[in-house]
Short mmCIF file of C-alpha atoms and ligand atoms in Angstrom, two decimals:
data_model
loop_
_atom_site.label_atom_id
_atom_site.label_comp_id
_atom_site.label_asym_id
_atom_site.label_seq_id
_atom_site.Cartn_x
_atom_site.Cartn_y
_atom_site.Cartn_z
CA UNK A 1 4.84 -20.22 -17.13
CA UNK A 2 1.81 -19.32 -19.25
CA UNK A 3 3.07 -15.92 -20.98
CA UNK A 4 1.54 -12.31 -19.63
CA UNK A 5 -2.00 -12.43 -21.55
CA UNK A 6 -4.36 -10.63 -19.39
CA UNK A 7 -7.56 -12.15 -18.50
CA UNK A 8 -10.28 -9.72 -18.04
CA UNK A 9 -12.72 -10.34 -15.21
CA UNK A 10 -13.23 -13.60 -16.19
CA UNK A 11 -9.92 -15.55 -15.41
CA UNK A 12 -10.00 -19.35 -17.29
CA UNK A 13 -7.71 -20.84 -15.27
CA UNK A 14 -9.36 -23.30 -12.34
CA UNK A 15 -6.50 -25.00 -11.09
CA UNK A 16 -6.21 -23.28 -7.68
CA UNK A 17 -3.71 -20.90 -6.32
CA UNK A 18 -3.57 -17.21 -6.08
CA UNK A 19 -5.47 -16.45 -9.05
CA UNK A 20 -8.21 -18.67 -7.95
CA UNK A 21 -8.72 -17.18 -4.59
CA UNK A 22 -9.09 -14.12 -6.27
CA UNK A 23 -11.15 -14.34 -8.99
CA UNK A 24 -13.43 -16.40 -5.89
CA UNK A 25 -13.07 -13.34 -3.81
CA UNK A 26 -13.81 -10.58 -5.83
CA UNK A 27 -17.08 -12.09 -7.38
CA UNK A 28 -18.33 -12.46 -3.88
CA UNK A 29 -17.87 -9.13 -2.99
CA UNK A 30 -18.71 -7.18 -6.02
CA UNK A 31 -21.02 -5.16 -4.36
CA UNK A 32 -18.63 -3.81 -1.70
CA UNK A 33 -16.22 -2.19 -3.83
CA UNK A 34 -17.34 0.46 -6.26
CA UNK A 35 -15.35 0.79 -9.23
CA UNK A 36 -12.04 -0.85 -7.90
CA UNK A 37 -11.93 -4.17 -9.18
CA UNK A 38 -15.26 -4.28 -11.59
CA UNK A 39 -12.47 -5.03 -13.97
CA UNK A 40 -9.22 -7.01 -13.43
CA UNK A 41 -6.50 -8.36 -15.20
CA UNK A 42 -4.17 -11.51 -13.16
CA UNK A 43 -1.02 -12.03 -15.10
CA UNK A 44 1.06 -14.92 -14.15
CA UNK A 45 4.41 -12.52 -14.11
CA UNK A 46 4.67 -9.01 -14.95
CA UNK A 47 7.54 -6.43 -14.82
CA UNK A 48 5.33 -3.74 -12.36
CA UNK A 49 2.12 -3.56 -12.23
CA UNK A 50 2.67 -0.12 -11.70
CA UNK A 51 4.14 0.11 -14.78
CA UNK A 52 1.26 -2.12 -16.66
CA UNK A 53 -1.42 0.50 -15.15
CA UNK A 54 0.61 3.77 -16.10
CA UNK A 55 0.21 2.70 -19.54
CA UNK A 56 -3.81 1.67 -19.21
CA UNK A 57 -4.58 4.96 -17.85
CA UNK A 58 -2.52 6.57 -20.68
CA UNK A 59 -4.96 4.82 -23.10
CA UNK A 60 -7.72 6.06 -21.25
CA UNK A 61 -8.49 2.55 -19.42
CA UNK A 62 -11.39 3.64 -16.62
CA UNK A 63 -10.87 3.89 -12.90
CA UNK A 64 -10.81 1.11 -10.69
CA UNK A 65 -9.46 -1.31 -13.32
CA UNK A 66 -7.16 -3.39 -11.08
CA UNK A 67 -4.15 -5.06 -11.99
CA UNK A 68 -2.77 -8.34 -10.15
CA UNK A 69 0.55 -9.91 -10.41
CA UNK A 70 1.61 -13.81 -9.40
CA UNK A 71 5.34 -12.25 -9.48
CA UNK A 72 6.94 -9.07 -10.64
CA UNK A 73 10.68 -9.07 -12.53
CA UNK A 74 10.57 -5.65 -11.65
CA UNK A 75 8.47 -4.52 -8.68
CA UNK A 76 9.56 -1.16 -7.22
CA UNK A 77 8.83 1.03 -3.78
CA UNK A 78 9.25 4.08 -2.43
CA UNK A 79 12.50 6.21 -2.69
CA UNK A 80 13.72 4.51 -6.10
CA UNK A 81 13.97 0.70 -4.02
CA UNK A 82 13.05 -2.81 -5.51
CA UNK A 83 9.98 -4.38 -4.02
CA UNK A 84 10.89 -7.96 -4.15
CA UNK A 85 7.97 -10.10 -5.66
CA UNK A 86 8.82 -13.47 -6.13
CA UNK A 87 6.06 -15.85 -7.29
CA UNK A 88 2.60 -16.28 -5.27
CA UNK A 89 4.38 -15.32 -2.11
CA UNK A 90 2.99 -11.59 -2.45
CA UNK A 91 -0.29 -9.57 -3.45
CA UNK A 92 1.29 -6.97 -6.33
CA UNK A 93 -1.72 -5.09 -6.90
CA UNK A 94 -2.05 -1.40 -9.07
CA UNK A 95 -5.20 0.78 -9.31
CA UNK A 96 -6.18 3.38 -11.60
CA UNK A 97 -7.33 6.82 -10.09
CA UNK A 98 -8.57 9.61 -11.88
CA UNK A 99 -10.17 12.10 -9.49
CA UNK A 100 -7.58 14.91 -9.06
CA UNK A 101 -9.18 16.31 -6.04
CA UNK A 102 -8.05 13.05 -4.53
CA UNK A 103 -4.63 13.22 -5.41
CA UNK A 104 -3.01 15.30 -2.24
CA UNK A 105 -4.66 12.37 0.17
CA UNK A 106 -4.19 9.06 -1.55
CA UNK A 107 -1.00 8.07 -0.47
CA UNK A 108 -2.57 8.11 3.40
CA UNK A 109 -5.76 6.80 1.89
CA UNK A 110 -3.78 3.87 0.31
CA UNK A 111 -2.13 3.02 3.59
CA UNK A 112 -5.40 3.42 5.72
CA UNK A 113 -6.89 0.95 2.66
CA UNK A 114 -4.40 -1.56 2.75
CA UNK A 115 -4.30 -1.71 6.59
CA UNK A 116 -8.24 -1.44 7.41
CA UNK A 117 -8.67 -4.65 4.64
CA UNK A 118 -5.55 -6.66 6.33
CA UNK A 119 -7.72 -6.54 9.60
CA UNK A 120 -11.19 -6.94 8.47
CA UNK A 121 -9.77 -10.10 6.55
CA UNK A 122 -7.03 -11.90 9.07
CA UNK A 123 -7.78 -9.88 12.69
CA UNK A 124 -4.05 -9.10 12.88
CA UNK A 125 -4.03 -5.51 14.44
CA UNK A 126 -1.32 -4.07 11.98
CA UNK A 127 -0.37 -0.12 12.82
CA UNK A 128 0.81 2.44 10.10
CA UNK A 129 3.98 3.81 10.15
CA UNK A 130 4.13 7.29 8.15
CA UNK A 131 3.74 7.88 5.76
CA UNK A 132 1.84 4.33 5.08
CA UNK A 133 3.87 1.35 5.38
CA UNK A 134 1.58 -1.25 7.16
CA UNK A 135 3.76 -2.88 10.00
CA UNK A 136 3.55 -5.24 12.35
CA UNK A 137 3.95 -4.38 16.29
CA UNK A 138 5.23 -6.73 19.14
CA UNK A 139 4.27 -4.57 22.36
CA UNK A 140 4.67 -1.53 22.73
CA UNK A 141 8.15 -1.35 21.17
CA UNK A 142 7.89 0.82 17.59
CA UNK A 143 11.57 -0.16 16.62
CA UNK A 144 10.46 -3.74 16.89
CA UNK A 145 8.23 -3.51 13.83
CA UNK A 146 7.84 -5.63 11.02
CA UNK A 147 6.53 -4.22 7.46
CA UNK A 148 3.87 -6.38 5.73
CA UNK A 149 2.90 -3.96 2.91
CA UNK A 150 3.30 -0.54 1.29
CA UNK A 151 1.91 1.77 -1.23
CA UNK A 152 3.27 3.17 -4.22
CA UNK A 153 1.17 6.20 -5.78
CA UNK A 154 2.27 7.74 -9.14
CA UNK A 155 0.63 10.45 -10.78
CA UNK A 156 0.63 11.94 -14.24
CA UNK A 157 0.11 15.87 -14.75
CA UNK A 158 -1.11 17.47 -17.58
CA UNK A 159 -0.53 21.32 -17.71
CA UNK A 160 -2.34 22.50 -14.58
CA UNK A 161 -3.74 19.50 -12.97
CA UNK A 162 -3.38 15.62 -12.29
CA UNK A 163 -4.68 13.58 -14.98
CA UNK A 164 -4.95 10.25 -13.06
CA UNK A 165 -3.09 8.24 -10.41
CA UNK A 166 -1.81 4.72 -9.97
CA UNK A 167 -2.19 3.62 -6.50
CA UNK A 168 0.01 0.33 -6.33
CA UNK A 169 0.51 -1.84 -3.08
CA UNK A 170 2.30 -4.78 -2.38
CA UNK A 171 1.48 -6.89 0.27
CA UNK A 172 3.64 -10.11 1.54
CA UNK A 173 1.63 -13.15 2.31
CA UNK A 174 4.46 -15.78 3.05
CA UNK A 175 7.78 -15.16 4.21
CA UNK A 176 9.41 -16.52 1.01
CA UNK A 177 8.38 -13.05 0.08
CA UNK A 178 10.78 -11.83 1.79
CA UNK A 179 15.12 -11.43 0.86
CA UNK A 180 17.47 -12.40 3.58
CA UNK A 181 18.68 -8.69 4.23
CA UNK A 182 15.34 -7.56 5.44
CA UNK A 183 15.24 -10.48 8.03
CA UNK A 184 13.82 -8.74 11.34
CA UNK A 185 12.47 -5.65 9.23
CA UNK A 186 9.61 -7.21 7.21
CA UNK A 187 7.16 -9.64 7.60
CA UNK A 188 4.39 -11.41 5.82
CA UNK A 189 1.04 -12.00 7.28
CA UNK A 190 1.06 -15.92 7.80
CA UNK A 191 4.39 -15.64 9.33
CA UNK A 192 2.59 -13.44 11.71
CA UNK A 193 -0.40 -15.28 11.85
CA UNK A 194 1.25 -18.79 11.97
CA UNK A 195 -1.27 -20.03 9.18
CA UNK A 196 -2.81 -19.82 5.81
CA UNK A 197 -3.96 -16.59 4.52
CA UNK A 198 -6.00 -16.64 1.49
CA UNK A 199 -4.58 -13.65 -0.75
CA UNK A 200 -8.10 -13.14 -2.57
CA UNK A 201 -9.72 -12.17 0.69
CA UNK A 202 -7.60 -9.68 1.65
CA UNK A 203 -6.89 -8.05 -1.71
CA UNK A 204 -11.27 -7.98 -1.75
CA UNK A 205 -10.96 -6.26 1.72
CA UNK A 206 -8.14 -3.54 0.15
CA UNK A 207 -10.24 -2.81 -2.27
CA UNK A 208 -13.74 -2.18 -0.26
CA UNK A 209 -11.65 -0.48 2.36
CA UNK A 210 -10.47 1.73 -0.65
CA UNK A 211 -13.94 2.14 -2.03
CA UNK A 212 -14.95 4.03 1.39
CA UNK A 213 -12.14 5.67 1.89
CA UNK A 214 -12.01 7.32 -1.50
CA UNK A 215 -16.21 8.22 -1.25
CA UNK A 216 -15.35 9.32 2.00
CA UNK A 217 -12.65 11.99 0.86
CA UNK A 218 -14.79 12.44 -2.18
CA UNK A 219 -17.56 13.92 -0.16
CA UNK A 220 -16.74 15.15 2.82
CA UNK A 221 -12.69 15.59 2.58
CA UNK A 222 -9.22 14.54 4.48
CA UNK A 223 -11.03 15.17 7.98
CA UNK A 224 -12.07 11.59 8.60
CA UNK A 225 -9.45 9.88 6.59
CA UNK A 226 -6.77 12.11 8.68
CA UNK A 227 -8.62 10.75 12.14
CA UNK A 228 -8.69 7.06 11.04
CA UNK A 229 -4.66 7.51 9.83
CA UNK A 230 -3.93 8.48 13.13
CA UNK A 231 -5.61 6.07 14.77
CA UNK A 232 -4.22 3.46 12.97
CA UNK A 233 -0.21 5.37 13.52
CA UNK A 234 0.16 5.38 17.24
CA UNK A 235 3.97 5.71 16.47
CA UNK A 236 3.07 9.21 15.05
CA UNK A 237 3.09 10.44 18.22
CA UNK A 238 5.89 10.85 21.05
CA UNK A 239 8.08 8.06 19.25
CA UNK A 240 11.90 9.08 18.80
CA UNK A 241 12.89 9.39 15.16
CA UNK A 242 15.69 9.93 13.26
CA UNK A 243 16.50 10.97 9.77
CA UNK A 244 18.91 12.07 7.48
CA UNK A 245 19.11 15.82 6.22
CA UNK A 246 21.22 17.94 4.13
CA UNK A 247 22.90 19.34 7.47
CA UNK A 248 23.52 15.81 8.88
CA UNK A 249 21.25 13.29 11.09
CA UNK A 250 18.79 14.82 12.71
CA UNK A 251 16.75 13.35 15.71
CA UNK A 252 13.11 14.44 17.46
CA UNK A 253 9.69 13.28 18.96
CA UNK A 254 7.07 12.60 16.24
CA UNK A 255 3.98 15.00 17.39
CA UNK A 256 1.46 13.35 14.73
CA UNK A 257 0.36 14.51 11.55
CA UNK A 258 -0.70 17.91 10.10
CA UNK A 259 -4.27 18.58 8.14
CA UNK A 260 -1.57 18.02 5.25
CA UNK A 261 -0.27 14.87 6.05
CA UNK A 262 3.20 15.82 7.01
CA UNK A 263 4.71 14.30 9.97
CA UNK A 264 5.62 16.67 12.98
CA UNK A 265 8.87 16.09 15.02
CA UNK A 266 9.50 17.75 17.75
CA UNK A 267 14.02 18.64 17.45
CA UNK A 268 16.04 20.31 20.34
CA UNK A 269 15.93 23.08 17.59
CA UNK A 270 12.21 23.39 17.29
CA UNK A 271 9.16 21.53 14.98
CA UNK A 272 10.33 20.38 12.06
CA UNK A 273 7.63 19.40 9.63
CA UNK A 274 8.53 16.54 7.23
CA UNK A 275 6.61 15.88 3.42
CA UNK A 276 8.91 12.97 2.30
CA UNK A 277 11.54 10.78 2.68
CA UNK A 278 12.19 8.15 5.16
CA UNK A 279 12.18 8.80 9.21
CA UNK A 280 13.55 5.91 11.56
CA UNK A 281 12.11 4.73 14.89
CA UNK A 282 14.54 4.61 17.85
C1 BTN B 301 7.15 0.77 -0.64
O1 BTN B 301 8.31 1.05 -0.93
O2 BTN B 301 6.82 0.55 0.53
C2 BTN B 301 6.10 0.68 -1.71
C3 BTN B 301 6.03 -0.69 -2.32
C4 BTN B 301 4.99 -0.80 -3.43
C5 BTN B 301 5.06 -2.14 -4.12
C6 BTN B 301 3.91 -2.34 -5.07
S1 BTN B 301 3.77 -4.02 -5.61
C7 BTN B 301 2.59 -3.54 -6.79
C8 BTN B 301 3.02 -2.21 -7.38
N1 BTN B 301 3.93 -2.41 -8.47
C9 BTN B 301 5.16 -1.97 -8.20
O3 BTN B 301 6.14 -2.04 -8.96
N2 BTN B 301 5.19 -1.45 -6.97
C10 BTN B 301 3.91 -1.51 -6.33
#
């Protein structure tokens, strides 16, 4: 295992694999994604590349920088959970961000990203499921979803504003991504495509998608972000949820998404308006 040096841009190594596809991939497509990925760094195994970009944005390292893990010792999620990364079975990708105005929307922009550039690059039709994990659907049935990826965004704040953002997704290519306990809730995109995927296309595709997305917000605001996150989240609406509350479980119909991005459920009690946590699909 060649030790964590980063490479920057201009990876050495030519003998195939992940890093190959990608360094192929993004100098084909330089011109489709704006700052995110004009600079990279691959490293063969990291801790979190979370982690590795927190610390590059401290140092003032510019936005877009991207970087791009073979395997992480210590990948995390959402609500404090391990993201497992084992070696080349994964994309563990982490972005630098520093426009505060675009901190309230990039968790949705991250999961609209990820999703628009898994089906611009493979054609499999994968749905959101709020707030943005990017799932696979059989039918019509939204309990019978498989995740394939999810965001991570982290911000720092100085005293009366966000200084920058690391936007990190993880995205499982093969099922050897995947531990045994989340057999039948995860997926990876060849197991769901029943063939090859090549990990440099689709992490080129993330990042364009997130290059329009962000200009998009940038200029005009959440409207059309908001529109394309429902679209791509018919669960959001009239799906039966549950989740857990102070008071107990609580159950509802989602009724989509607020201009905020909360998640609307419908409860014999009344609408209940949720900002974070997890909600389950019946
Ligand atoms: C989730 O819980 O759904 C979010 C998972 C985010 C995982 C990615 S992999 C790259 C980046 N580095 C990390 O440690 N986590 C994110």
């Amino acid at each position: 295992m060649r030790p964590a040096q980063p490479q920057v841009s201009t990876p050495l190594r030519g003998d195939g694999g992940l890093e190959a596809d990608i360094t192929r991939a993004l100098a084909a497509t330089a011109n489709t994604r704006g700052v995110f990925g004009a600079t990279w760094e691959y490293f063969d195994e990291i801790g979190s590349t979370n982690d590795a970009a927190l610390r590059a944005a401290e140092r003032g390292v510019a936005e877009g920088h991207v970087f791009i893990a073979g395997a992480q010792t210590a990948g995390r999620g959402r609500l404090g959970r391990t993201w497992h990364s084992p070696p080349e079975a994964g994309l563990y990708v982490s972005t630098i961000i520093r426009r505060s105005a675009l901190a309230p929307w990039i968790t949705l922009a991250g999961g609209v990203a990820v999703a628009q550039g898994i089906r611009e690059s493979t054609g499999l039709p994968v749905q959101l499921k709020w707030p943005n994990d990017v799932v696979a659907v059989t039918g019509t049935a939204f309990q019978s979803r498989r995740k394939l990826a999810g965001i991570l965004a982290e911000a720092s704040s100085g005293a009366d504003a966000i200084q920058y953002i690391v936007l990190g997704f993880g995205i499982n290519l093969r099922q050897s991504a995947l531990p045994p306990e989340l057999e039948g809730r995860a997926g990876s995109l060849e197991g769901e495509l029943g063939r090859p995927v090549d990990g440099g296309v689709v992490l080129a595709a993330a990042l364009a998608a997130l290059h329009r997305v962000t200009e998009q917000v940038t200029a005009s605001g959440p409207a059309a972000l908001l529109a394309e996150w429902r679209r791509l989240s018919p669960s959001a609406e009239g799906g039966r949820v549950e989740w857990d509350a102070s008071s107990g479980t609580r159950t509802g119909v989602t009724a989509g998404i607020d201009a905020d991005g909360a998640l609307r459920v419908m409860t014999p009690e009344g609408l209940e308006r949720i900002v974070s946590g997890e909600v389950r699909w019946k």
